[in-house]
Coordinates of C-alpha atoms in Angstrom, one line a residue:
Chain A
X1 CA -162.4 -3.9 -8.9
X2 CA -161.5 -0.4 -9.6
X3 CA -163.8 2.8 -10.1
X4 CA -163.9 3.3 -14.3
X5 CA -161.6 6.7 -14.4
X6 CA -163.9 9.8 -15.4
X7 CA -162.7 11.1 -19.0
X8 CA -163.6 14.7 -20.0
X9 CA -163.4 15.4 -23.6
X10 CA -163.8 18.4 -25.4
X11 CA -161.9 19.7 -28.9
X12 CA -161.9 23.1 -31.0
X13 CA -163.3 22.1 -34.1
X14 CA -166.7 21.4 -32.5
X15 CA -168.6 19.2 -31.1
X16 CA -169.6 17.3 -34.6
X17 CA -166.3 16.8 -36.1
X18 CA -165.3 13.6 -37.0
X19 CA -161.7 13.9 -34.4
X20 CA -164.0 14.5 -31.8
X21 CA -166.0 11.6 -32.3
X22 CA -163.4 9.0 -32.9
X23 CA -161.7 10.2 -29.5
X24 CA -165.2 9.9 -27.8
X25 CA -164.9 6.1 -29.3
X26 CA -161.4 5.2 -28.2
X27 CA -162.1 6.8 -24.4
X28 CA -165.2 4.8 -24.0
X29 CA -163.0 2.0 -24.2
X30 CA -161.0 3.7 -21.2
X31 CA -163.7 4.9 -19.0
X32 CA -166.7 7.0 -18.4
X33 CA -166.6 9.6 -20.4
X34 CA -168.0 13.4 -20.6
X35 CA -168.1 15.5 -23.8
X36 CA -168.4 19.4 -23.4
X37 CA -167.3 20.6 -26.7
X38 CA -167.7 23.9 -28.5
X39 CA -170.8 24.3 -31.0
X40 CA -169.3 25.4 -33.7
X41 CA -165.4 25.6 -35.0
X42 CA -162.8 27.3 -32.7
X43 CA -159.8 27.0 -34.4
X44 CA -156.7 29.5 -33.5
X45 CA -158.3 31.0 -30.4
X46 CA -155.0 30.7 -28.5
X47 CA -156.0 30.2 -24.7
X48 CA -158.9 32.3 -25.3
X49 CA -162.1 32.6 -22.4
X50 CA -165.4 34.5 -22.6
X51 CA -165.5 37.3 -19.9
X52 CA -167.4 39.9 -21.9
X53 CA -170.4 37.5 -22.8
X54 CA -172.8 34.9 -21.6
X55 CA -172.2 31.0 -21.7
X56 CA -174.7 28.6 -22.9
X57 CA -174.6 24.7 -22.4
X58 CA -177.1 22.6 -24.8
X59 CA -177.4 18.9 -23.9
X60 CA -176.7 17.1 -26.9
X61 CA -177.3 13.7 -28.4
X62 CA -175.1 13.4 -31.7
X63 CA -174.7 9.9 -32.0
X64 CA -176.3 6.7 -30.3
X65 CA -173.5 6.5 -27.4
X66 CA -174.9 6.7 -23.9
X67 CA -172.4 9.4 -23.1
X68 CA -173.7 12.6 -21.9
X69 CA -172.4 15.4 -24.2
X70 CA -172.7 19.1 -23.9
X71 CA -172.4 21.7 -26.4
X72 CA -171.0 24.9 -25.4
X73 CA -171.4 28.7 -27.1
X74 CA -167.7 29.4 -25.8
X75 CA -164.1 28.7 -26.2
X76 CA -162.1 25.0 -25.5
X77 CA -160.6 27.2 -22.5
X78 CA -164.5 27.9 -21.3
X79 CA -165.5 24.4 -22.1
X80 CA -163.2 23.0 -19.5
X81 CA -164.0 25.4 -16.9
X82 CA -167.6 24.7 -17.4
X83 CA -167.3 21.1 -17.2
X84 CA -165.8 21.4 -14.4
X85 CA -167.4 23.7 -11.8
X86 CA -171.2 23.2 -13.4
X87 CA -171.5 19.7 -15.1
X88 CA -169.5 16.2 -13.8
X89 CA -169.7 15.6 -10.0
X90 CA -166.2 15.3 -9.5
X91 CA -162.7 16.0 -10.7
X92 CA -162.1 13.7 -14.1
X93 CA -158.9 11.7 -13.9
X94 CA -158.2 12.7 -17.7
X95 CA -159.0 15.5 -20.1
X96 CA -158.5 14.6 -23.9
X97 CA -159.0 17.7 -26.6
X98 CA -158.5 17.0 -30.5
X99 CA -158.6 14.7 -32.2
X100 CA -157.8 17.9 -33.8
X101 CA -157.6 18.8 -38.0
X102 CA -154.6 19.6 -38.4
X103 CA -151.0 20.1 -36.5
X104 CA -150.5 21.8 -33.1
X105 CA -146.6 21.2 -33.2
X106 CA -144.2 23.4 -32.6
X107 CA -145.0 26.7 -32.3
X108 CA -148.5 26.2 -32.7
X109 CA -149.5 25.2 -29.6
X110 CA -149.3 28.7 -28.9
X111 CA -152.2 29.3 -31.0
X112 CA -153.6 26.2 -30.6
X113 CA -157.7 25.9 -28.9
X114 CA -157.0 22.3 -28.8
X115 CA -154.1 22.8 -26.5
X116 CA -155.6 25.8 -24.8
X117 CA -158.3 23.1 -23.6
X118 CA -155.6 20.7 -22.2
X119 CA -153.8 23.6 -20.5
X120 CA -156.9 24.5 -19.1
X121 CA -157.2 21.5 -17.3
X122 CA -153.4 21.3 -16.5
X123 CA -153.6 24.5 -15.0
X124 CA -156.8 23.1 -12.4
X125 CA -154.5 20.0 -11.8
X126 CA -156.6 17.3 -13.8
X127 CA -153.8 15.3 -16.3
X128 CA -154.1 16.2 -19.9
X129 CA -153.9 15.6 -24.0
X130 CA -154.3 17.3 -26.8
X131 CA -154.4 15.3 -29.6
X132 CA -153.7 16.8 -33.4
X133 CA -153.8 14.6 -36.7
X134 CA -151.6 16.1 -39.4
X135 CA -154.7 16.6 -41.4
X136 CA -156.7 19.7 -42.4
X137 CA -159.6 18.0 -44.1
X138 CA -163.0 17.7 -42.4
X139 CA -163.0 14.0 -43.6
X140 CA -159.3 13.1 -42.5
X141 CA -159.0 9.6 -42.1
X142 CA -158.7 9.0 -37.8
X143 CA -158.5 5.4 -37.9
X144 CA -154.2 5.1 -37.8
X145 CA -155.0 7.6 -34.9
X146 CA -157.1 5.2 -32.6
X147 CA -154.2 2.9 -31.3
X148 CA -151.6 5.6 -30.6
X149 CA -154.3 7.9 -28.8
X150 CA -155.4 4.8 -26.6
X151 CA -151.9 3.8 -25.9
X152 CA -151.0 7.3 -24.5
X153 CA -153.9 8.0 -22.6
X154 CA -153.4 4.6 -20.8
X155 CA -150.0 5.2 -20.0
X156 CA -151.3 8.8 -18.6
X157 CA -154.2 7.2 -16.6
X158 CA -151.9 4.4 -15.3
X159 CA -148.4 6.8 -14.3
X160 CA -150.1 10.0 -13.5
X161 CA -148.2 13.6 -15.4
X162 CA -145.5 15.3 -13.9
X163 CA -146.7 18.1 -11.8
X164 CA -148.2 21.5 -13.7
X165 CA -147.6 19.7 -17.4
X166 CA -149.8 18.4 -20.3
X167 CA -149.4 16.6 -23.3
X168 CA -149.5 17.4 -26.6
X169 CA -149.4 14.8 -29.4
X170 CA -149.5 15.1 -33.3
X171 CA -149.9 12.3 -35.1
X172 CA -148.5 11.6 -38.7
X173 CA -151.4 11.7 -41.7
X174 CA -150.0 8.0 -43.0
X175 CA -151.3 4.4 -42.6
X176 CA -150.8 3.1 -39.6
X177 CA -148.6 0.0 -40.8
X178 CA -146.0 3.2 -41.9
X179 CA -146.2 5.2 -38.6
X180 CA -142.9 3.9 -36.7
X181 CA -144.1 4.3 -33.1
X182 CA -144.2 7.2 -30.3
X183 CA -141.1 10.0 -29.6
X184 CA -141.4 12.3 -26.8
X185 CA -139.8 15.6 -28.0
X186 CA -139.1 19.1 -27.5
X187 CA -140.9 21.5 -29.6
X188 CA -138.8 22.4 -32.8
X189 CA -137.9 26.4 -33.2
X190 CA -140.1 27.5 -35.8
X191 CA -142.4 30.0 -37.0
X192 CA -145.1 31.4 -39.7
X193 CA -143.9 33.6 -42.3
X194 CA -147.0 35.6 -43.2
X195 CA -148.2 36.4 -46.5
X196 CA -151.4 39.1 -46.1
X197 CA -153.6 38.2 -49.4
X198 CA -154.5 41.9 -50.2
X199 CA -157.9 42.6 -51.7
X200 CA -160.8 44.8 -52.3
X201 CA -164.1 45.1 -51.0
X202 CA -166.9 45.9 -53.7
X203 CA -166.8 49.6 -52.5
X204 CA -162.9 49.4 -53.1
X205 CA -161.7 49.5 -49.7
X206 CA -158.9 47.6 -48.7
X207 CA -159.2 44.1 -46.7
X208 CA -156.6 40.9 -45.6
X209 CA -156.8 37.6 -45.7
X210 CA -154.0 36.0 -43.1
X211 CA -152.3 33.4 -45.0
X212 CA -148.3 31.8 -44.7
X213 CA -145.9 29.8 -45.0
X214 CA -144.3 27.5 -42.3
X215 CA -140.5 27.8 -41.7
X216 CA -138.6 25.6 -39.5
X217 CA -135.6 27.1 -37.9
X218 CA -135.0 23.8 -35.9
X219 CA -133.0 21.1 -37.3
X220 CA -132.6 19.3 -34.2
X221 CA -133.5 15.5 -34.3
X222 CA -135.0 15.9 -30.9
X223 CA -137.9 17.9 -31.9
X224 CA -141.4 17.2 -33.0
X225 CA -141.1 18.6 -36.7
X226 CA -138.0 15.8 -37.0
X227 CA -140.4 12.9 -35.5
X228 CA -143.4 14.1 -37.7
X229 CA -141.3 14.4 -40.6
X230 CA -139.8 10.6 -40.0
X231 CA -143.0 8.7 -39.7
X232 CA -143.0 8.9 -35.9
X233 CA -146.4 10.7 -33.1
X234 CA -144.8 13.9 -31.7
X235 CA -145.3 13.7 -27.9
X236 CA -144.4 16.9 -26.3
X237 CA -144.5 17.9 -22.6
X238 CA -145.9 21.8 -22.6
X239 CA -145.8 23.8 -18.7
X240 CA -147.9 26.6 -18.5
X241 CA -145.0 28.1 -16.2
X242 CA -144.0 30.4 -19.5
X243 CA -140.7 32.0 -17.4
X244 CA -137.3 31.7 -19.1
X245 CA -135.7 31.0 -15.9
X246 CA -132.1 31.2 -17.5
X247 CA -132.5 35.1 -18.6
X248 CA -133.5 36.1 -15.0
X249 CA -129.7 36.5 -13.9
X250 CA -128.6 38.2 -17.0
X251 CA -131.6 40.4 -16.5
X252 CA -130.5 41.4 -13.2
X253 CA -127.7 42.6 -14.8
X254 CA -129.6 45.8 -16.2
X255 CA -129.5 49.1 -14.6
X256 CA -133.2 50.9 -14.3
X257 CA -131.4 53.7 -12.3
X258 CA -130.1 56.3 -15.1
Chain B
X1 CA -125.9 60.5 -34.8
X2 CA -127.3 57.1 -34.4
X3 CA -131.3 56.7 -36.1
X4 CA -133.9 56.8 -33.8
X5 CA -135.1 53.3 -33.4
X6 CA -138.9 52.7 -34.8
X7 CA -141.5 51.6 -32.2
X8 CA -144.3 49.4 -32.5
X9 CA -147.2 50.4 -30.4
X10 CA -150.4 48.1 -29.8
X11 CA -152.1 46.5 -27.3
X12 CA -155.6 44.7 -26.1
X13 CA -157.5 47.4 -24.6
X14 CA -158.7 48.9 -27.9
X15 CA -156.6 51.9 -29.6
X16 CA -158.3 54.8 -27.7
X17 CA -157.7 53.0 -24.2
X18 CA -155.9 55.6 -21.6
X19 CA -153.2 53.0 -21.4
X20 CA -152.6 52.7 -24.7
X21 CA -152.4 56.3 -25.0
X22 CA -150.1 57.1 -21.7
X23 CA -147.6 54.1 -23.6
X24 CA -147.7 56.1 -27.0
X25 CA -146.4 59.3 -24.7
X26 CA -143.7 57.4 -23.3
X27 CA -142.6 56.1 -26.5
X28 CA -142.1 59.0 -28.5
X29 CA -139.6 60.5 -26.1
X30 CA -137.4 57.2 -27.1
X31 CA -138.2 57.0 -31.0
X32 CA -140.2 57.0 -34.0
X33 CA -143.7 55.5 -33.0
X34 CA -146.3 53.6 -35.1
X35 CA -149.3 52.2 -33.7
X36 CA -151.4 49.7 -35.0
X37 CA -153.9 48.3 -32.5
X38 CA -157.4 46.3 -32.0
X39 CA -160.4 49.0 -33.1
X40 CA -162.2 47.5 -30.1
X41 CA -161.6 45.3 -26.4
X42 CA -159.7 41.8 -26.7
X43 CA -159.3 41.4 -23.4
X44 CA -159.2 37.4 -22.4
X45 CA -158.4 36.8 -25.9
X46 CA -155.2 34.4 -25.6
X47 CA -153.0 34.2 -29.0
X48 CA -155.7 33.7 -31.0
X49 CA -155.4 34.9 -34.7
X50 CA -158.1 35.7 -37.1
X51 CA -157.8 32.6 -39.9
X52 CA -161.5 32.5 -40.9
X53 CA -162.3 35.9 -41.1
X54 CA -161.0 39.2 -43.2
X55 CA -158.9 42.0 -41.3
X56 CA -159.6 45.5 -41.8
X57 CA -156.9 48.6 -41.4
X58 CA -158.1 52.0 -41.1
X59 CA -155.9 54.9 -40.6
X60 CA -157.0 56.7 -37.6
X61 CA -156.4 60.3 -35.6
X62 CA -156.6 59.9 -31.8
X63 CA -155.2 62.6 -30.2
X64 CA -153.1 65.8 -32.0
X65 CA -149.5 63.3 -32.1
X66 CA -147.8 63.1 -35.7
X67 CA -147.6 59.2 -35.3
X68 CA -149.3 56.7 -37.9
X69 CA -152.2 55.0 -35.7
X70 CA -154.2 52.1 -37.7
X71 CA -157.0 50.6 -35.9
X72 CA -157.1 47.3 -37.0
X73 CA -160.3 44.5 -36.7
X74 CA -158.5 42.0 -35.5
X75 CA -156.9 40.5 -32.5
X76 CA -153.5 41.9 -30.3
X77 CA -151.8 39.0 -32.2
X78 CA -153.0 40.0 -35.7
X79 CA -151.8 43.6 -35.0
X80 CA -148.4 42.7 -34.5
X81 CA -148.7 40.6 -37.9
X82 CA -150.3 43.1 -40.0
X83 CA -147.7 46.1 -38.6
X84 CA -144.8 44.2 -39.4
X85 CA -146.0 42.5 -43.0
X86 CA -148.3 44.9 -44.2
X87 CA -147.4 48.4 -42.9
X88 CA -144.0 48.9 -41.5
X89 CA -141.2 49.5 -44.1
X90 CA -138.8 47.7 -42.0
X91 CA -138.4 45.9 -38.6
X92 CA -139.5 47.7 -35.5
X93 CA -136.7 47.4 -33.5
X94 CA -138.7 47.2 -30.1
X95 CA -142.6 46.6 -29.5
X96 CA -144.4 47.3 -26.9
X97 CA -148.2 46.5 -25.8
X98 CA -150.3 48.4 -23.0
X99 CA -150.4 49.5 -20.8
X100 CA -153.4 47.1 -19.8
X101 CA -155.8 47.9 -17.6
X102 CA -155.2 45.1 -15.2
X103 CA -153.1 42.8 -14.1
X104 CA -151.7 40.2 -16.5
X105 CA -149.3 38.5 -13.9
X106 CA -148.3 34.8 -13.1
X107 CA -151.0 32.7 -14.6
X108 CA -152.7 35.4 -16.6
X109 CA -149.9 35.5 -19.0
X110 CA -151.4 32.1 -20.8
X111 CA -154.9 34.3 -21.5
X112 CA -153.4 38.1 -21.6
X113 CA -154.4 39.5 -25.3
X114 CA -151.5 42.4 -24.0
X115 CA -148.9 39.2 -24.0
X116 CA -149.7 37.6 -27.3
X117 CA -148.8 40.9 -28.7
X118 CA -145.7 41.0 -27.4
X119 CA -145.3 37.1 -27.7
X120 CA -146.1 37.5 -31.5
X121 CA -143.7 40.1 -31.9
X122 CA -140.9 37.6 -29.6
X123 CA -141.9 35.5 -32.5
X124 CA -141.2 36.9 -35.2
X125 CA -137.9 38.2 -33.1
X126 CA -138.5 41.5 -32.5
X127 CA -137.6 42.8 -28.8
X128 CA -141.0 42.6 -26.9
X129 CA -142.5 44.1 -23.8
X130 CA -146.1 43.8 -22.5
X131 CA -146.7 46.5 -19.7
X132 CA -149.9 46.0 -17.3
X133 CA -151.0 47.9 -14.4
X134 CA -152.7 46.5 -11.8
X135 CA -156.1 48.4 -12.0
X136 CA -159.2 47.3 -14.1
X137 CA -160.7 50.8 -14.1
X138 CA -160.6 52.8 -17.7
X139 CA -160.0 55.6 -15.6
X140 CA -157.1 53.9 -14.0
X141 CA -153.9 56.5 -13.0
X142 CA -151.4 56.2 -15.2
X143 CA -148.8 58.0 -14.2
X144 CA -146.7 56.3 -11.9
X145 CA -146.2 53.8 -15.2
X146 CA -144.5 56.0 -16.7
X147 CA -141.1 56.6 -15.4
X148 CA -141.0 52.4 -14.9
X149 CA -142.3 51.7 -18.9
X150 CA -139.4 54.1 -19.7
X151 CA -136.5 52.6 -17.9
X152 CA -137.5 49.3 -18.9
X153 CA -138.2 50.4 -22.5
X154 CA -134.6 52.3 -22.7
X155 CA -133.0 49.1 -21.1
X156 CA -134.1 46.7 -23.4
X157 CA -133.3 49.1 -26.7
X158 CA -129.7 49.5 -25.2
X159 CA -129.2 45.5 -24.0
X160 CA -131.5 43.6 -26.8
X161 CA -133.6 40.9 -25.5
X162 CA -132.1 37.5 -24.5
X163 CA -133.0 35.2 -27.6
X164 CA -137.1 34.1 -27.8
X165 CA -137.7 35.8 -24.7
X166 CA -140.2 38.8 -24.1
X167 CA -140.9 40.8 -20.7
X168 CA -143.8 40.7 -18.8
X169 CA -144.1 43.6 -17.1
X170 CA -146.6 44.5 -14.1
X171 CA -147.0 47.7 -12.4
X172 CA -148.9 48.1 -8.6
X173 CA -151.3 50.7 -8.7
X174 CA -149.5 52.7 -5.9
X175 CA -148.5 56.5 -6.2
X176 CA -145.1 56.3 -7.7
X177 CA -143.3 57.1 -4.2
X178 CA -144.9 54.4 -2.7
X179 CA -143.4 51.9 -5.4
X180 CA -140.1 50.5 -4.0
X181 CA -138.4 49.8 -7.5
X182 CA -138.4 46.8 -10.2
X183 CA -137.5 43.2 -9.1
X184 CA -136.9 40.4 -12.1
X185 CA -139.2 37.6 -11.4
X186 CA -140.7 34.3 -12.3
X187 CA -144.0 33.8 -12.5
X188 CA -146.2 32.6 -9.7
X189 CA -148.3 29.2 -9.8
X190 CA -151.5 30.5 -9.2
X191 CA -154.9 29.9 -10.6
X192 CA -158.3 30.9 -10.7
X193 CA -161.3 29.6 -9.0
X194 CA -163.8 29.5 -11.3
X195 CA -167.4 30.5 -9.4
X196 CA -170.2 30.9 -12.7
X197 CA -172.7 33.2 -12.5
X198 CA -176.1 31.1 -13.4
X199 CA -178.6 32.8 -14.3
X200 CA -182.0 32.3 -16.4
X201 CA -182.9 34.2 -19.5
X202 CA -186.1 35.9 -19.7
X203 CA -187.3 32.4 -21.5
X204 CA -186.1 30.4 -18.7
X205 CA -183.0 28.8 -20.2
X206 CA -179.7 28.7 -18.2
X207 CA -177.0 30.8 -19.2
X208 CA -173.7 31.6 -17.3
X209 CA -171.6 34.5 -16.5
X210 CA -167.4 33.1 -15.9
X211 CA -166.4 35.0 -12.9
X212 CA -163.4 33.8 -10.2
X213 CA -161.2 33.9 -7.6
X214 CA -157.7 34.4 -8.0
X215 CA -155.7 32.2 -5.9
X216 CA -152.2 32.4 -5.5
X217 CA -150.5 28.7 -4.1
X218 CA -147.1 30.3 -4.6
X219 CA -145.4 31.6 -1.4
X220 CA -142.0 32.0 -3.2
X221 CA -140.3 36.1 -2.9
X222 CA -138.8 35.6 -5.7
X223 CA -142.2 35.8 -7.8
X224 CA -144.0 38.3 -9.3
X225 CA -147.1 37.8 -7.1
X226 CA -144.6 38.4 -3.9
X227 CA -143.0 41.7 -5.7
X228 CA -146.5 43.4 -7.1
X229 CA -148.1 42.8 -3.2
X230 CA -144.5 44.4 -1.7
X231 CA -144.6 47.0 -4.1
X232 CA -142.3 46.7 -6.6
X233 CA -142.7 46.7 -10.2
X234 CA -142.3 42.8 -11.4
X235 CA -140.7 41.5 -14.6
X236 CA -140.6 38.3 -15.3
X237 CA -138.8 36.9 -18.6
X238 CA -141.3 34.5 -20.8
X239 CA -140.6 32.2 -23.9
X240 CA -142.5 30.6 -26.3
X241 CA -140.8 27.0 -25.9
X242 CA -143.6 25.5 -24.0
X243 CA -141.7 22.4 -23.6
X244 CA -141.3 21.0 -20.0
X245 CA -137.8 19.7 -21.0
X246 CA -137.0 18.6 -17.0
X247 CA -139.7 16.0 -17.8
X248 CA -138.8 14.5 -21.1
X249 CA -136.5 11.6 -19.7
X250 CA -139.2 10.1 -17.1
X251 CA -141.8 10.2 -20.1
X252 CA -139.3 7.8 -22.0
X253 CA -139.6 5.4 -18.9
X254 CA -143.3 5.0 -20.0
X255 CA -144.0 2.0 -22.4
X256 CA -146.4 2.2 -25.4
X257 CA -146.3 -1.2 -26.4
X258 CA -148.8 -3.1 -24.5

């Protein structure tokens, strides 16, 4: 019989929030698995790590589970690195971030600590997910979630990734009996529109509030907004190799002489 | 006579960094400058954006210039958000971030504060460069920059930028005659080796310090790693489409039925 694979799992919203919890459930059905999470909420920290501060690890017990779990004073990005060169004993076979509260599609995942975590461990060579529920709330409802998370983690731990790539999966905020199955996609072409809520402290100095308002440029009906938007989980294949390797001819069209 | 173009200045350094200050030079001998930049370091801060937190502007005097500086509380990415929404009166037709003190090239793009600012700014399609040179010191030499931020600069106010793409730009620190010229580049495939500093606080408790090796597993001479270590100044072209589209069609071979 095979060796159980080793299953990292970390997140962004902390290491109590229900997402993290139900993936810690569905992975235990998978493997062995490891939890080094952040202690408290970490959304929007982009691909953020701590180089200007110390790093604490806290062993945690937050539920009854026999897994050993870690709570971390840094960033997803930090939790990953931690986990790896201080805490398991060897490489994991899988990382899994999320479930997250909320979306990471499109454009997102450029903001996203949940997918910063994944790319972490892309970027050290481990296979990765980051999972995102279409669902703000601290009490979303992850159950719809389970069977679509398990299904794509197997498939990961059974055909391996494509080299220097990661995952990342939303998941519709419906019943699962109205979710109509899995789309890999390219991430749709869209952005933020920011509103700045303008007030004033007590002493009448001026502060912001970032808020907006979601625009998507992309009507494509390959893209993850399309497959969200028709009842279908958004799987996405993100590289960390960020060049746009069809400008670099153009480019060397330019003349840095005059 | 054509309008001088308005130029967004910022970067991750903090406002009164020497590279910050060497960039606003340049700028002004190309157009109208603004800068609006973190009031303090965000180095290693990724893309993240402040969502739970107010943002505070304050007009500020740095040197004897005429340009409108704001330092802002925020992060490189929230500087570029707050300029265009809140304090420009129209679109900056080119922003710039830097000059960093350090390197920000091949994998350090995905954690580079001095990149989401010019990401954010490729977001919200405004031309974008993020300049770095490739020493940590405050007191680093800037002056070999100069000649390079300004030919690149003047190039991409005469060509525009290809669509969703921004430059990452590194400089060697070598005396400027020692630097053999620019070469457009993709970025490397490097990593770092994480090593943690352990340590215990005066209480006994572990606590860690993130410090690494950088390893470069690229051998390519068509990188930017190759180009920065033969002297030349190395831009590579980066979007914001994360998605690994050569992998899509194997991922549709995978089943997610069983």
């Amino acid at each position: 019989m095979s060796k159980k694979p080793l299953i990292l799992v970390t997140n962004d919203d902390g290491i109590t929030a229900p997402g993290i919890r139900t993936l810690i459930k569905v992975m235990k059905e998978l493997g062995n698995v490891v939890v080094v999470a952040p202690d408290s909420p970490q959304s929007a920290m982009g691909h953020a790590i701590t180089i200007n501060s110390t790093l604490h690890l806290e062993r945690v017990h937050i539920d009854s589970g026999d897994q050993p779990e870690y709570s971390c004073s840094g960033t997803p990005a930090d939790c990953v690195k931690l986990a790896v060169n201080e805490i398991l004993d060897r490489r994991p076979d899988l990382c899994v971030s999320g479930i997250n509260h909320g979306s990471n599609s499109s454009i997102n995942v450029i903001y996203s600590g949940t997918m910063s975590a994944a790319l972490e461990a892309g970027i050290e060579g481990i296979p990765a997910i980051g999972f995102s529920l279409l669902d703000y709330n601290y009490n979303a409802d992850f159950e719809a979630s389970e069977s679509f998370v398990k299904q794509i983690a197997k498939n990961v731990l059974k055909n391996g990734m494509p080299k220097d790539v990661v995952l990342n999966v939303n998941i519709p905020n419906l019943k699962k009996s109205m979710i109509k199955g899995i789309k890999i996609c390219r991430q749709a072409r869209a952005n933020w529109e920011e509103e700045f809520d303008k007030r004033k402290t007590p002493q009448g100095k001026d502060y912001y509030w970032l808020t907006g308002k979601f625009v998507n440029l992309d009507h494509g009906e390959d893209t993850d907004e399309w497959a969200l938007t028709n009842s279908y989980v958004s799987v996405v294949p993100v590289q960390f190799d960020l060049t746009a390797h069809h400008c670099i001819q153009q480019l060397n069209t330019w003349n840095f002489d005059d």
